[in-house]
Amino acid sequence: MLLDLSIRELQAGLAAKKFSSEDLVRKCYENIAREQPRTNAFITIVDKETALKEAKEKDAARTPSAPPLYGIPFVLKDSFATRGIRTTCASNVLRDFIPPYDATVYRRLREAGAILIGKMNMDAWGHGGSSENTDFGAVRNPWDIERVPGGSSGGCAAGVAVRMAAFAIGEDTGGSIRNPSAWCNTTGLKVTYGRVSRYGCVAYASSFDTVGPMGKSVEDCAAILEATAGNDLHDATSAPVPVPSYTAELAGAESFIKDKTIGVPRELFGEGLDPEIRASIMASIDVLKGLGMQVKELSMPLFDYGLPVYYLIAPSETSSNLARYDGVRYGGDRSNFTEETMRRIMIGTYALSAGYYDAYYRKAQKARTLFIAEYKRLLSECDVLVMPVNPTVAPKVGELMADPLANLLADVYTVSINPVGVPSLAVPSGFTKAGLPIGMQIVGKMFAESLLFQIGHAFQSETDYHTRAPKV
Amino acid sequence: MNAQMPELSISDVKKVAALASLPVSDALAEKFRPQLLSVLGFVGEIGTLDTEGVVETSQVTGLENIYREDVVEESSMFTQKEALQNAKRTHNGYFVVKAVIE
């Protein structure tokens, strides 16, 4: 199928006039007609004629020096402001909100010539790991529609998995890009904090929030990040760090990663991890070993404190961020929040309130310092860490929502990364006997995206998991 | 890890909801209480971690005081119509807010 091709292959085909952007966009809408009723991945689909018109304009204006994403169809998590196109963040609070401005990541993609197909379903405000906490109907996993796709960027992962667009932009505060990538067999990157501008992205927990690429392969994610990363005057936390040529750096990846060391923290492979997932990650580590990488077992004694740190700081920040939704300037009133969102706001309010601040919020901020030191120590003993993304395969719809605490535990392997700020690449690492996707994380030092891409790309050159798509 | 169980009465739940300006009914407060307790009990494990002498971290960028030229950026300006387009209630080109003074 046309949309199985990588972004590089699509661009080559467009340049050679083997097919047109119009063909690509038509294909997206064909897949949407078939898959949207099954998956409910979209909240808003751009009017087909509007997208086709844009594609025809791109085809007509194409030059030999067209940038890598020119004429390529994509989708955004519905947490990004898009001028004139509603942005709901999957909440009834913003059901009718039409932003009067564009998020920086959207502006950059438009300037790069990419074509927006729609805005994707998610857990409202990023509050969840299953894309069920949404006022627009739960998203279904295209690999098994009885199961969740993961979250909170579940619509993005499901949409890419069944090729309703060539790529997606997600947002990761505690695993929201990595978790659905693993459960839907797509590739996703949680970038270094500050690598991509957050301007125009609805805030969940501002000191953890990151904007990142979701695609069919590491190579595609490298191309997307190259077009979207970089300092932005509108986001004072965006990093004034030059953006490397991530895609060019993939050439010769295998020679570059040789003799680099993988650290495997043993605490992350203990009790609670599904044996099939453990076996899959171990087999993937063997693939990396086969590529000449060294493997070192390490210890992360702080691991058990990752969830408490995350679930104190993130709700605290979200209670502050969501205080702006008063129904005055835009959006509905606060009775529109889901119960899950109300609980998170209340946990945060409690942790920040007089009498509890020291024991909860301040304590978590101190623990955050210890986590930063812990990752620094681990990443001084190795070049990257490899860990699971999820402790289990994708649960059945309804399972996580029944128990708020179980819902939190599903994030156990992803949440400790965000308080530290380091990047983490989620790549498909195999399937269970029942045919459900499994993912692994490759975690690096601050701004080590290049190395993560090189390792992930070398891995995907040796394996074909990422090329498999769900049966339609 | 053994953290002390927090205490949380229905009136505490209502108080937190009021602080967060959330309309939580008595029935919802009853429903939330055990859920919030289980989460607070879980995150309360943080109390068992030794953080003696550790400084707090609130951000990881290392950036401080980011300045820009003090110039008007016209591309970021809204017309009055744009600024008001999403408001549920407006009056003579203004947002309508709840009265805060009797």
Short mmCIF file of C-alpha atoms in Angstrom, two decimals, chain A residues 29 32-33 36 41-48 85-86 116-120 164:
data_model
loop_
_atom_site.label_atom_id
_atom_site.label_comp_id
_atom_site.label_asym_id
_atom_site.label_seq_id
_atom_site.Cartn_x
_atom_site.Cartn_y
_atom_site.Cartn_z
CA TYR A 29 -9.44 9.32 3.20
CA ILE A 32 -10.33 6.82 7.15
CA ALA A 33 -13.63 5.70 5.60
CA GLN A 36 -12.40 5.52 11.58
CA ALA A 41 -9.07 7.64 16.23
CA PHE A 42 -10.12 11.09 14.98
CA ILE A 43 -11.97 13.84 16.79
CA THR A 44 -11.96 16.19 13.81
CA ILE A 45 -11.35 15.16 10.21
CA VAL A 46 -10.35 17.99 7.88
CA ASP A 47 -12.93 18.33 5.09
CA LYS A 48 -11.78 16.01 2.31
CA ILE A 85 -9.90 24.24 13.18
CA ARG A 86 -11.37 23.27 16.54
CA LEU A 116 -3.08 18.30 7.83
CA ILE A 117 -5.70 15.53 7.64
CA GLY A 118 -7.15 15.79 11.12
CA LYS A 119 -6.98 16.10 14.88
CA MET A 120 -6.71 12.92 16.91
CA MET A 164 -4.89 7.16 7.96
#
